[in-house]
Coordinates of N, CA and C and ligand atoms in Angstrom, one line a residue:
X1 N -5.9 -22.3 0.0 CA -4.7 -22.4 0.8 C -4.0 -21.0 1.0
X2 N -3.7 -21.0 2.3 CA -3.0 -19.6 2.5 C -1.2 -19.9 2.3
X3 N -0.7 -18.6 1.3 CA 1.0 -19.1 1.0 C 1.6 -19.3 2.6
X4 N 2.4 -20.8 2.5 CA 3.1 -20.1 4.0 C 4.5 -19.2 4.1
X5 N 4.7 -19.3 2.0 CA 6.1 -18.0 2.1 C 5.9 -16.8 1.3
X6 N 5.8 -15.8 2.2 CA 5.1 -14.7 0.9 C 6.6 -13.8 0.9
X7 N 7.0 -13.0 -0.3 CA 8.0 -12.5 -0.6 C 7.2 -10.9 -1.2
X8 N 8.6 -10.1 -1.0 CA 7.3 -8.7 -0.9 C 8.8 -7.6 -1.5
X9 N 8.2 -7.4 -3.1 CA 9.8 -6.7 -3.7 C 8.8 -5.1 -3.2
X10 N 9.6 -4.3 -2.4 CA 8.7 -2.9 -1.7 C 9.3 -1.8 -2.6
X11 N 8.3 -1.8 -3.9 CA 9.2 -1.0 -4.8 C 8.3 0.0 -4.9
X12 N 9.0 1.5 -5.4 CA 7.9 2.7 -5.4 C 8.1 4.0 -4.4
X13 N 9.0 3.9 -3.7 CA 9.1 4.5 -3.1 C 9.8 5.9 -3.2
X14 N 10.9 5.9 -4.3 CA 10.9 7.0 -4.9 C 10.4 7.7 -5.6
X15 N 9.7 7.0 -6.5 CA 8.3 7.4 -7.1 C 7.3 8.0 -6.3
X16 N 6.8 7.8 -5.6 CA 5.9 8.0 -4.4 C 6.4 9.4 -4.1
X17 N 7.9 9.3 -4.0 CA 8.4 11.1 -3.2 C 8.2 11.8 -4.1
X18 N 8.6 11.6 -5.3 CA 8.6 12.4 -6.5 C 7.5 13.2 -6.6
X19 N 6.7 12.7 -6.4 CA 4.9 12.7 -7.0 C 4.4 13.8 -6.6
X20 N 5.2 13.7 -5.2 CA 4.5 14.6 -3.9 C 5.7 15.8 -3.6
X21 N 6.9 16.5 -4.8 CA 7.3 16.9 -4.6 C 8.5 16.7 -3.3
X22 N 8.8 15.7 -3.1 CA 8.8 15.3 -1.6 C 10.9 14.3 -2.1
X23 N 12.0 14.8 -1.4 CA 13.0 14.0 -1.7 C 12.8 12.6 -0.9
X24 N 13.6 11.3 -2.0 CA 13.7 10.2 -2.0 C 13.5 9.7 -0.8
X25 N 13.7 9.8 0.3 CA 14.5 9.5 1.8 C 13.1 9.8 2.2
X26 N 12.3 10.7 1.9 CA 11.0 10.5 2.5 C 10.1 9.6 2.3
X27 N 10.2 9.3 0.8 CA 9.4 8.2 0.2 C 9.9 6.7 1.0
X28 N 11.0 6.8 1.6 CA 11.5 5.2 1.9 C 11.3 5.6 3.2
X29 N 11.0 6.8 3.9 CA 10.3 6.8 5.1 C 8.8 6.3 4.9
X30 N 8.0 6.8 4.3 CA 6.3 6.1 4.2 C 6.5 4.7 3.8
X31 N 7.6 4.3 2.6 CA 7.8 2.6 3.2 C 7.9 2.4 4.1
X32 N 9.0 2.7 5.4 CA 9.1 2.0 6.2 C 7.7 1.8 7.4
X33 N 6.9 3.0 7.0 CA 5.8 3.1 8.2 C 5.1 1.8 7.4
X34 N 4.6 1.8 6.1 CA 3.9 1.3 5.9 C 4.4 -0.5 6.0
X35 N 5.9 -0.9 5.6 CA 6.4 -1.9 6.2 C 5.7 -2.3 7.6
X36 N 6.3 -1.6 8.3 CA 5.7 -1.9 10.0 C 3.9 -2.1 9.7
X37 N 3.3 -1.6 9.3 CA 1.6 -2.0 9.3 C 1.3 -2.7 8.7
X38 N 2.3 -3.7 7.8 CA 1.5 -4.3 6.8 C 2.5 -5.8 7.5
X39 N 3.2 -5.6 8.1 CA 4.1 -7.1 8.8 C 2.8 -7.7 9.6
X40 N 2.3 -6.9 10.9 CA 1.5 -7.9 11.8 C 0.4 -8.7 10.9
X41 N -0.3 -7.7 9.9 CA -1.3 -8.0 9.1 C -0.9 -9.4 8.0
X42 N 0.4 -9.7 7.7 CA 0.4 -10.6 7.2 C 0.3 -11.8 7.5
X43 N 1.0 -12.0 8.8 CA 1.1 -12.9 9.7 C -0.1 -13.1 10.6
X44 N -1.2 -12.1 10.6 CA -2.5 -12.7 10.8 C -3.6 -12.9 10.0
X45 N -3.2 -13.2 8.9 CA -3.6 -14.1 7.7 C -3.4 -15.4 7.5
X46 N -2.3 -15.8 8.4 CA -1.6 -17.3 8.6 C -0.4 -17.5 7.5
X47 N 0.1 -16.4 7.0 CA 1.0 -16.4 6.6 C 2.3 -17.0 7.5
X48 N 3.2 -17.8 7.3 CA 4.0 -18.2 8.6 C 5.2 -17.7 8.4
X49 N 6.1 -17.5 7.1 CA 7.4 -16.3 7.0 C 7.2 -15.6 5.9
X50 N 7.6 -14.8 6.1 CA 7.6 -13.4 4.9 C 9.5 -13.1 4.9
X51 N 9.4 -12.9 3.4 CA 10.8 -12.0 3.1 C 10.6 -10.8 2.4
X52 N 11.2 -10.0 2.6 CA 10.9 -8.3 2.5 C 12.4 -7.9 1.4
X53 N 12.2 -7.3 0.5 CA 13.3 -6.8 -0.2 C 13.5 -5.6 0.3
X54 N 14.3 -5.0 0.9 CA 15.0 -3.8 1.3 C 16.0 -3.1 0.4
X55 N 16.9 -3.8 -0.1 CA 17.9 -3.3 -0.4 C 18.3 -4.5 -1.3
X56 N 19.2 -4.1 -2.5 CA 20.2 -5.3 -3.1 C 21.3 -4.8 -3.6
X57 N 21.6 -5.4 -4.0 CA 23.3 -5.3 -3.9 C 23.8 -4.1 -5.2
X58 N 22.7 -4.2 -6.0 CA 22.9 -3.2 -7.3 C 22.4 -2.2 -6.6
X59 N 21.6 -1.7 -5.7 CA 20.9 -0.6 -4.9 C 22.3 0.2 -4.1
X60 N 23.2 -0.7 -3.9 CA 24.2 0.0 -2.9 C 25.1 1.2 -4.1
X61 N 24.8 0.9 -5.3 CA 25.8 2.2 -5.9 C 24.8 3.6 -6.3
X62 N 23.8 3.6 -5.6 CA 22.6 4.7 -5.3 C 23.7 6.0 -4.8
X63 N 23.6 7.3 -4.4 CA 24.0 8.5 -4.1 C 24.0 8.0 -3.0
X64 N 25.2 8.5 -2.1 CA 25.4 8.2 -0.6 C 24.5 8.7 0.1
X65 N 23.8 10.3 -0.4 CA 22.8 10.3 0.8 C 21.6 10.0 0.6
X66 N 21.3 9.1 -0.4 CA 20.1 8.0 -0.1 C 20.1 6.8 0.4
X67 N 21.6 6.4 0.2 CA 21.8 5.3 1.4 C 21.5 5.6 2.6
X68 N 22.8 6.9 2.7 CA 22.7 7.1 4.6 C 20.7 7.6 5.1
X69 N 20.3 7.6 4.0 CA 19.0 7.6 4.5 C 18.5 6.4 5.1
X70 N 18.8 5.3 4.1 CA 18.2 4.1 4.3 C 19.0 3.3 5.7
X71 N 20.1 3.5 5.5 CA 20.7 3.2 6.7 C 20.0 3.4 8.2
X72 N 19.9 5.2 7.8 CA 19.3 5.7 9.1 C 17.9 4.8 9.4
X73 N 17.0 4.4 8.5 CA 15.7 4.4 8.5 C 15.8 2.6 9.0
X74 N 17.3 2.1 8.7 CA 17.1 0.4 8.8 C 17.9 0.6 10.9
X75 N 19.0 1.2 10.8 CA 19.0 1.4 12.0 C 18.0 1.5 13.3
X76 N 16.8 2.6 12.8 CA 16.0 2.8 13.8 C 15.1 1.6 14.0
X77 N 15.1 0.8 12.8 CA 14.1 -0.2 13.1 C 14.0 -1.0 13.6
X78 N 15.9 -1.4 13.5 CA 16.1 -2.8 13.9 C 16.8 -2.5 15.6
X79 N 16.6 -1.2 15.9 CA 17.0 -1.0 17.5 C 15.5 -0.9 18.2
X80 N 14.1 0.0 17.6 CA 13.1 -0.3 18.2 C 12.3 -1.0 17.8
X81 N 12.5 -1.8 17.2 CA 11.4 -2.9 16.4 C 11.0 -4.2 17.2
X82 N 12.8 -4.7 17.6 CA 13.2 -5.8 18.2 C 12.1 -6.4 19.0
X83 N 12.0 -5.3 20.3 CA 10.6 -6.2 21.8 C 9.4 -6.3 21.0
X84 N 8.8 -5.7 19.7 CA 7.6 -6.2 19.8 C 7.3 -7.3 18.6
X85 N 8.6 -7.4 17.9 CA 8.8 -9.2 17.2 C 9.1 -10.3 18.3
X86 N 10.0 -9.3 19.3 CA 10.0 -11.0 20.2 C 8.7 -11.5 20.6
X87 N 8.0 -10.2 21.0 CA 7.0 -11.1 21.8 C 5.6 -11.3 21.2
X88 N 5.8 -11.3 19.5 CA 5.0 -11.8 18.7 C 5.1 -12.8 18.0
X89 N 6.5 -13.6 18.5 CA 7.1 -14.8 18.2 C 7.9 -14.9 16.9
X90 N 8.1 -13.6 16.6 CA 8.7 -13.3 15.2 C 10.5 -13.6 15.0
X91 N 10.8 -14.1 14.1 CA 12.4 -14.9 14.3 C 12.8 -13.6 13.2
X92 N 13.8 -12.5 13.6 CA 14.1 -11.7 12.6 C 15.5 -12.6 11.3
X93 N 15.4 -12.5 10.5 CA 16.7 -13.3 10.0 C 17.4 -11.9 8.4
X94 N 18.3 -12.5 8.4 CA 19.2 -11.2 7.2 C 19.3 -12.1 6.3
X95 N 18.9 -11.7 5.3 CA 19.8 -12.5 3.9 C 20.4 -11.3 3.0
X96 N 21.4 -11.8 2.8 CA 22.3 -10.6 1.8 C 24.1 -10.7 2.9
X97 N 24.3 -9.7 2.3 CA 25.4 -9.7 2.9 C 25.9 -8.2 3.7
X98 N 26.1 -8.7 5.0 CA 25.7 -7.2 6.2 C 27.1 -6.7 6.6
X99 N 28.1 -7.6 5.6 CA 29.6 -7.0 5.6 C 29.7 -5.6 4.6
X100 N 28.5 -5.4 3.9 CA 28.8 -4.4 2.9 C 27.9 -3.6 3.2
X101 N 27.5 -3.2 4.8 CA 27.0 -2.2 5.2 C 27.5 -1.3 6.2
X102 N 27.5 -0.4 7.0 CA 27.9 0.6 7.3 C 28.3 -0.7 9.5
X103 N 29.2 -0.5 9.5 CA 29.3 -1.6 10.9 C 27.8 -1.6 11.6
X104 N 27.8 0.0 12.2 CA 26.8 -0.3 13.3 C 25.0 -0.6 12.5
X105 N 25.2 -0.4 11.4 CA 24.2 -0.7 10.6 C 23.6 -2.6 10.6
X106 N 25.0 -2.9 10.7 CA 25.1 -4.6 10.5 C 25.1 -5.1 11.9
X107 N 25.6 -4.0 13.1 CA 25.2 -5.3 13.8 C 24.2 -5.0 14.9
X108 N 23.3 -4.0 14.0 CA 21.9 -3.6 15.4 C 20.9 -4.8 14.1
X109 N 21.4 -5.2 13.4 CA 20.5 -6.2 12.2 C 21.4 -7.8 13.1
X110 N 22.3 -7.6 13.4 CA 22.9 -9.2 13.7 C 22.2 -8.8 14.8
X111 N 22.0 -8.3 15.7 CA 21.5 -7.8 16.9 C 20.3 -8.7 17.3
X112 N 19.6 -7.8 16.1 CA 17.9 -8.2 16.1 C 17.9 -10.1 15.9
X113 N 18.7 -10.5 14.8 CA 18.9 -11.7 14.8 C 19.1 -12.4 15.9
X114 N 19.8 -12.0 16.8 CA 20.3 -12.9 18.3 C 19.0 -12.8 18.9
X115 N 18.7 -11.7 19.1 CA 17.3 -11.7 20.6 C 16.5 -12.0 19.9
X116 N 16.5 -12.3 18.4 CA 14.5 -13.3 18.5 C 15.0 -14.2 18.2
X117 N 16.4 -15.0 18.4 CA 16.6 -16.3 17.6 C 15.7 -17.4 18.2
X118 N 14.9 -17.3 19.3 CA 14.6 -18.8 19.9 C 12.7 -18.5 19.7
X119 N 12.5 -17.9 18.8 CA 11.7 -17.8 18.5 C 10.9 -18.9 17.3
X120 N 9.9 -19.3 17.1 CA 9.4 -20.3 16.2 C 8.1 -20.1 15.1
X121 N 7.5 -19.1 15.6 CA 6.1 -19.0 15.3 C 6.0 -18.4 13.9
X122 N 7.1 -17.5 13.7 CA 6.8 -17.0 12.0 C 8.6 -16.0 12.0
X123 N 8.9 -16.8 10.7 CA 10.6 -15.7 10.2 C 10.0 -14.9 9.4
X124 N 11.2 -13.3 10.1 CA 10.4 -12.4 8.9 C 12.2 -12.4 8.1
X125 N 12.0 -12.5 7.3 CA 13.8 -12.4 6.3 C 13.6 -10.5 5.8
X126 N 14.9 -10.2 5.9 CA 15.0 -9.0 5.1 C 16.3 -9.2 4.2
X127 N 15.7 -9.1 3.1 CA 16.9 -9.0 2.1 C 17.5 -7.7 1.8
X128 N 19.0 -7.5 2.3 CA 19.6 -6.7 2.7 C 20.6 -6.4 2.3
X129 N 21.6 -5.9 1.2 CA 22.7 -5.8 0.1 C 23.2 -7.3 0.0
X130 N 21.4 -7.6 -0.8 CA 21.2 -8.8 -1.2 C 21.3 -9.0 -2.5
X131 N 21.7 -10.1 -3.4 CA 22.1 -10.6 -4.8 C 21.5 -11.8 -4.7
X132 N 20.4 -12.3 -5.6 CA 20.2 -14.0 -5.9 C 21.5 -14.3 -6.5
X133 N 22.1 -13.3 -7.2 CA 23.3 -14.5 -8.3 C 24.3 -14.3 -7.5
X134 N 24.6 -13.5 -6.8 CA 26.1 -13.7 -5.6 C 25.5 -14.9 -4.5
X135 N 24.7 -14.4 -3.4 CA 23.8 -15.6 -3.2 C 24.5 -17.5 -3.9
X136 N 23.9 -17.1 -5.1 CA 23.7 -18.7 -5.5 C 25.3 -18.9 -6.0
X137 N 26.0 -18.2 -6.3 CA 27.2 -18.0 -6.6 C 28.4 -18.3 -5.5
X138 N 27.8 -17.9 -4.5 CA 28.7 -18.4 -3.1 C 28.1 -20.0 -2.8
X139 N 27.3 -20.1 -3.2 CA 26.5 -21.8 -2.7 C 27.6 -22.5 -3.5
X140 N 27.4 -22.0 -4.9 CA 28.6 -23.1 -5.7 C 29.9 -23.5 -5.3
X141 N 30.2 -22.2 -5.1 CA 31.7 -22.2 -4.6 C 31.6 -23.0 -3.5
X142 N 31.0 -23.1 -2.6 CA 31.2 -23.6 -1.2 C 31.4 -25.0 -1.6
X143 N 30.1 -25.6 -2.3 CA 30.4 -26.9 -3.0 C 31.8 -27.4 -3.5
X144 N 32.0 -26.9 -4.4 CA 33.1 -26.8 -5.1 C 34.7 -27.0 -4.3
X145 N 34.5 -25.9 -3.1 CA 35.4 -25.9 -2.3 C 35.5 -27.0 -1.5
X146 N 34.2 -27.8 -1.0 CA 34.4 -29.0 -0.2 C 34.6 -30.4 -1.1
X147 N 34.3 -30.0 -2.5 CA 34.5 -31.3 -3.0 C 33.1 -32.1 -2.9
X148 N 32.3 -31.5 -3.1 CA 30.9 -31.8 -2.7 C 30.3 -31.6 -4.0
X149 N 29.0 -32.9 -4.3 CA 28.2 -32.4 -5.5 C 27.0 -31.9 -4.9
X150 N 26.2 -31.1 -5.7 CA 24.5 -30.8 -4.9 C 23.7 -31.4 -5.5
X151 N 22.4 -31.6 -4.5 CA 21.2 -32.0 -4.7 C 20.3 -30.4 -4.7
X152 N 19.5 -30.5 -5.1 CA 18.4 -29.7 -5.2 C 18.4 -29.3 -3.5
X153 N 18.1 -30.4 -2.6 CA 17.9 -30.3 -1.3 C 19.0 -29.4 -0.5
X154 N 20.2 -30.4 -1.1 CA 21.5 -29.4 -0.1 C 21.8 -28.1 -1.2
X155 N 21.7 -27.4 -1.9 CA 21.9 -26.5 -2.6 C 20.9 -25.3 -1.8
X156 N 19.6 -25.7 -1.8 CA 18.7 -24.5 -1.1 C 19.1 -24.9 0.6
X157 N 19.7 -25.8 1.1 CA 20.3 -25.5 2.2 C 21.2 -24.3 2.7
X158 N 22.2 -24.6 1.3 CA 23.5 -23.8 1.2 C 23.1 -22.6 0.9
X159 N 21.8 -21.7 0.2 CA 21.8 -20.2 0.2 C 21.8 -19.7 1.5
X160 N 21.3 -18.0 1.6 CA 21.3 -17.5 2.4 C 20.1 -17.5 3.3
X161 N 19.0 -18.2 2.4 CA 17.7 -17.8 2.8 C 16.9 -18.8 3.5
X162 N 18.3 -20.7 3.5 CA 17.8 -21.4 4.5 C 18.0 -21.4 5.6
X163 N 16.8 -21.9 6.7 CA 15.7 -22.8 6.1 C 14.5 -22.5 5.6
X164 N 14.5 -21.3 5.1 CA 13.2 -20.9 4.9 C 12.3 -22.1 3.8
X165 N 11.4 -21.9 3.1 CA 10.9 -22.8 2.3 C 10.5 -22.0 1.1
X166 N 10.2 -22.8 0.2 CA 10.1 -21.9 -1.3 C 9.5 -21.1 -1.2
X167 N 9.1 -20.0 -2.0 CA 8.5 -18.7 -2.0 C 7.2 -19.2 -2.6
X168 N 6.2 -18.6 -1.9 CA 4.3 -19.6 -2.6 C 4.1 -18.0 -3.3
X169 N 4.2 -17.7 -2.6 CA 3.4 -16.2 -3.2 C 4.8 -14.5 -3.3
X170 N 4.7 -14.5 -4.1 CA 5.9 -13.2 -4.3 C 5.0 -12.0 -5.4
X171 N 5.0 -10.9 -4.1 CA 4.9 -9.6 -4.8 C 5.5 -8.7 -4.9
X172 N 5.2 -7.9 -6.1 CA 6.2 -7.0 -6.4 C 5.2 -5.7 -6.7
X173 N 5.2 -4.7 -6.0 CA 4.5 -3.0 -6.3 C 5.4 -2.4 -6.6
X174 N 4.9 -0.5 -7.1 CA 5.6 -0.4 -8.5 C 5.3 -0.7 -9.5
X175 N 4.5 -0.6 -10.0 CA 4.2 -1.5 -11.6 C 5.7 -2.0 -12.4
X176 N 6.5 -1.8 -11.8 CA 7.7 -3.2 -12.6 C 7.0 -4.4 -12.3
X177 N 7.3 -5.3 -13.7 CA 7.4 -6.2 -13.7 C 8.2 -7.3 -13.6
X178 N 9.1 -7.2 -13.1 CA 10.7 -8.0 -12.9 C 10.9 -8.7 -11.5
X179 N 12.0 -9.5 -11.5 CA 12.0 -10.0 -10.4 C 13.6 -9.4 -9.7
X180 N 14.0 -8.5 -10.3 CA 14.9 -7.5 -10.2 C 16.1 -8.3 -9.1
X181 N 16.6 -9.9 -9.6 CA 17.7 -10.4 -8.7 C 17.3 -11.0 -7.3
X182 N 15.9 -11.4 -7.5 CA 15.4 -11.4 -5.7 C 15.1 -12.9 -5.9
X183 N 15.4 -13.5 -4.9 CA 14.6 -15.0 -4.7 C 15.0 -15.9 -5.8
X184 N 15.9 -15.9 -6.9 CA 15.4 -16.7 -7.9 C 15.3 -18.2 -7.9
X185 N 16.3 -18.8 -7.1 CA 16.2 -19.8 -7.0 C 15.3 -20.4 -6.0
X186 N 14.5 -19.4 -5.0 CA 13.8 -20.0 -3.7 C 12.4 -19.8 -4.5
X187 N 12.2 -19.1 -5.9 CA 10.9 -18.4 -6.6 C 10.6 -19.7 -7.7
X188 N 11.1 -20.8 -7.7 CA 10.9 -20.9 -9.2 C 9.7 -21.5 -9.3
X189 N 8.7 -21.8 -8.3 CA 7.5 -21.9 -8.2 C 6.4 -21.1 -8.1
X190 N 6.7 -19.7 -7.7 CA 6.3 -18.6 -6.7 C 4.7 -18.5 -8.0
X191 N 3.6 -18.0 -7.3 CA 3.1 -17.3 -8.1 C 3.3 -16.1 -7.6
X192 N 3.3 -15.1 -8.7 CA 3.4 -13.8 -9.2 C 2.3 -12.8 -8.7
X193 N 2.6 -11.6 -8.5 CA 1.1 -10.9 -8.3 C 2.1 -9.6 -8.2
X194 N 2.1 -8.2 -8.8 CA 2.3 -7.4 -9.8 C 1.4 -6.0 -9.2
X195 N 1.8 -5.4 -8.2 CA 0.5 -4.0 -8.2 C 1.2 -2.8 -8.6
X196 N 0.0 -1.9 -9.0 CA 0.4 -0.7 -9.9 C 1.0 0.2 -8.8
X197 N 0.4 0.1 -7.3 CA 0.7 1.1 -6.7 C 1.9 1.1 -6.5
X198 N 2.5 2.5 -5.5 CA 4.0 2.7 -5.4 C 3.7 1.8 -3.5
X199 N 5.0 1.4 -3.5 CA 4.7 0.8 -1.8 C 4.4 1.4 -0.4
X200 N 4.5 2.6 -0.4 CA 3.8 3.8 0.3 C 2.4 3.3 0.8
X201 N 2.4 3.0 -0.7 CA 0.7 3.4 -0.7 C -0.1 1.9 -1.0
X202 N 0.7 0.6 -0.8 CA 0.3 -0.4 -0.6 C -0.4 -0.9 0.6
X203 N -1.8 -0.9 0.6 CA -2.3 -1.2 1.8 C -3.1 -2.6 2.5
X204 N -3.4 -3.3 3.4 CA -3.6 -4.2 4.2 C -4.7 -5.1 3.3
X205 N -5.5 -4.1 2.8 CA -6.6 -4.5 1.8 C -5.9 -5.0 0.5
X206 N -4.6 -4.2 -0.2 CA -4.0 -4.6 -1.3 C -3.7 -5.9 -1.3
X207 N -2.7 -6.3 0.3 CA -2.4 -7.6 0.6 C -3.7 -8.6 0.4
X208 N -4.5 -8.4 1.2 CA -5.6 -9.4 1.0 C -5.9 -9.7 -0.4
X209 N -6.2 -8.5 -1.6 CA -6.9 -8.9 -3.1 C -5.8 -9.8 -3.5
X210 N -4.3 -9.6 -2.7 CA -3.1 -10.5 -3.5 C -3.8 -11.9 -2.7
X211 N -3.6 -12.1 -1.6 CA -3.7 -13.4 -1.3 C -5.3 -14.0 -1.8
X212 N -6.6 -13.6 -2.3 CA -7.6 -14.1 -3.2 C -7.0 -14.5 -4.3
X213 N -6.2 -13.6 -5.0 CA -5.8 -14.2 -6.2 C -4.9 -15.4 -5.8
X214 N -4.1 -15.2 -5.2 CA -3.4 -16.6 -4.6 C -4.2 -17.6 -5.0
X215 N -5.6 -17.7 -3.7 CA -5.9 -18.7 -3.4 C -6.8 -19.0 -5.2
X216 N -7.1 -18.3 -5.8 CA -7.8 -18.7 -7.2 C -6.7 -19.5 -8.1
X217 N -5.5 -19.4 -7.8 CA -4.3 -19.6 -8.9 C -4.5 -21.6 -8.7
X218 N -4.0 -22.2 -9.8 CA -4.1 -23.4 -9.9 C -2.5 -23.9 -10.1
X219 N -1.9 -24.7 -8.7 CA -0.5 -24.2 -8.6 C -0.5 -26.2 -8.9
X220 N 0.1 -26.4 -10.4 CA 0.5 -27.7 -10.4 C 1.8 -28.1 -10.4
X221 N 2.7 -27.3 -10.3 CA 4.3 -27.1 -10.0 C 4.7 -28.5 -11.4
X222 N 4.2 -28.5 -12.8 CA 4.9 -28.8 -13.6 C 3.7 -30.4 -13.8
X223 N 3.1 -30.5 -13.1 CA 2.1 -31.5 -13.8 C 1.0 -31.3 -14.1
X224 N -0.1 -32.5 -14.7 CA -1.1 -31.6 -15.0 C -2.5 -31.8 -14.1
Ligands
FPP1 C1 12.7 0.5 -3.8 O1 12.1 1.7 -4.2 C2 12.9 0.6 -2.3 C3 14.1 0.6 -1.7 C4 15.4 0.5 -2.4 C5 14.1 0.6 -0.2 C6 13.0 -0.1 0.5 C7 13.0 0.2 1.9 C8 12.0 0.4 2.8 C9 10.6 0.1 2.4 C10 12.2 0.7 4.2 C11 12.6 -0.6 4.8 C12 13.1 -0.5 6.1 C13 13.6 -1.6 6.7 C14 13.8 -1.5 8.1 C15 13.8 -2.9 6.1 P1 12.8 2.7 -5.1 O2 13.6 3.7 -4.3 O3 13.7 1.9 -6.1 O4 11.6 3.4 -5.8 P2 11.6 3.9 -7.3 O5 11.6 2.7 -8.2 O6 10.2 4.6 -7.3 O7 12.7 4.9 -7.5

C-alpha cells in the first residue's frame, strides 16, 4: 500500500551549511531547492497529501537573520510556486500559526491558500510557526469554550491540520531521532522512517527506499 499521508520533518540543513563551510541561510537554501524536487516526486508515487515541517514555533527564537532568511526563502516560494501547484491540482494549506510571522510573509502563504483552494487532487500542508501542543491546546480550549465534549472524530476536526487524514508514513532526516513537536496527535499511528542524511541531500531515490520500507511494515494499529 502506498501512505496516502506522508509527513516530512526537513531537518539538516544547518548541518549541511556547516560542513561545507557555507552560513546557515544557505543550507535552508539547498532545502528549499531540494523541497521543490522532491514535492512532484512524491505525489507521483500516489502519495495523495504530504505535510512538510518548515518551521515550529520553538524555531522562531533562532537569530533574526536566520529567520529573515527563511522568511526571504518562504516568501519567494509561496509568490512563484503558486501557477505550477494549481495546475498540478495541488491544494496549498498552512498549519501553524501565520499571525507570528512577519505580515507580508503570512499573506503571500494565505495567498497561495486562496488560489489553489478549489483544487482536489493532492494537499500539500506546510507546518509553519507550528506547535502540536499549542495546536492541540487551542482544540481544547475551543471545546471547553463552547461547552462541548470531544470525540476522537471532532477533536482531529478541531486541529489545524483538518481535514487532512492521519499521518501513514512520517519522516524525519538529520539523523535526530525525535518527533521534535510535529504531528503528534495526527502521528499516533504513523510509521517512522529516520535518515542519516542532512535534507539538502535527501534525494528522490531516498524517498522511494522510505516508501519500500513502508510498504514491508506490518501496520496493525493495536490488534493482532
Ligand atoms: C531544520 O534544519 C530546517 C528548518 C528550520 C527550515 C526548513 C526549511 C526549508 C527546507 C525551506 C522550506 C521552504 C519553504 C517554502 C517551506 P536545521 O536548520 O534545524 O538544521 P540543523 O539541525 O542541521 O541545524
Amino acid at each position: 500500500m502506498i501512505p496516502r499521508h506522508v509527513a516530512i520533518i526537513m531537518d539538516g540543513n544547518g548541518r549541511w551549511a556547516k560542513k561545507r563551510l557555507l552560513p546557515r541561510s544557505a543550507g535552508h537554501r539547498a532545502g528549499l531547492q531540494r523541497m521543490r524536487s522532491l514535492i512532484g516526486h512524491i505525489f507521483s508515487r500516489g502519495v495523495e497529501d504530504c505535510t512538510l515541517f518548515a518551521l515550529s514555533v520553538e524555531n522562531l527564537s533562532r537569530p533574526q537573520e536566520e529567520l529573515d532568511a527563511l522568511y526571504g526563502l518562504f516568501f519567494e516560494y509561496f509568490t512563484s510556486e503558486v501557477p505550477r501547484l494549481k495546475d498540478s491540482g495541488v491544494k496549498v494549506k498552512a498549519v501553524g500559526d501565520l499571525a507570528l510571522l512577519p505580515p507580508r510573509v503570512a499573506e503571500a502563504i494565505a495567498c497561495a491558500e486562496r488560489d489553489t483552494a478549489q483544487n482536489t487532487a493532492h494537499t500539500l500542508a506546510f507546518a509553519i510557526a507550528y506547535g502540536a501542543r499549542r495546536d492541540i491546546v487551542a482544540a481544547c480550549n475551543n471545546f471547553v469554550r463552547e461547552g462541548k465534549e470531544a470525540t476522537e472524530e471532532s477533536f482531529s476536526a478541531a486541529l489545524s491540520t483538518a481535514p487532512l487524514p492521519p499521518v501513514d508514513l512520517l519522516i524525519r532526516t538529520g539523523r535526530e531521532m525525535r518527533l521534535s513537536n510535529f504531528l503528534l496527535y495526527e502521528s499516533a499511528y504513523a510509521e517512522l522512517w529516520f535518515s542519516d542524511k542532512m535534507f539538502p541531500d535527501f534525494t528522490k531515490a531516498d524517498f522511494d527506499r522510505a516508501l519500500e520500507e513502508y510498504q514491508k511494515r506490518d501496520r496493525r494499529f493495536g490488534t493482532i
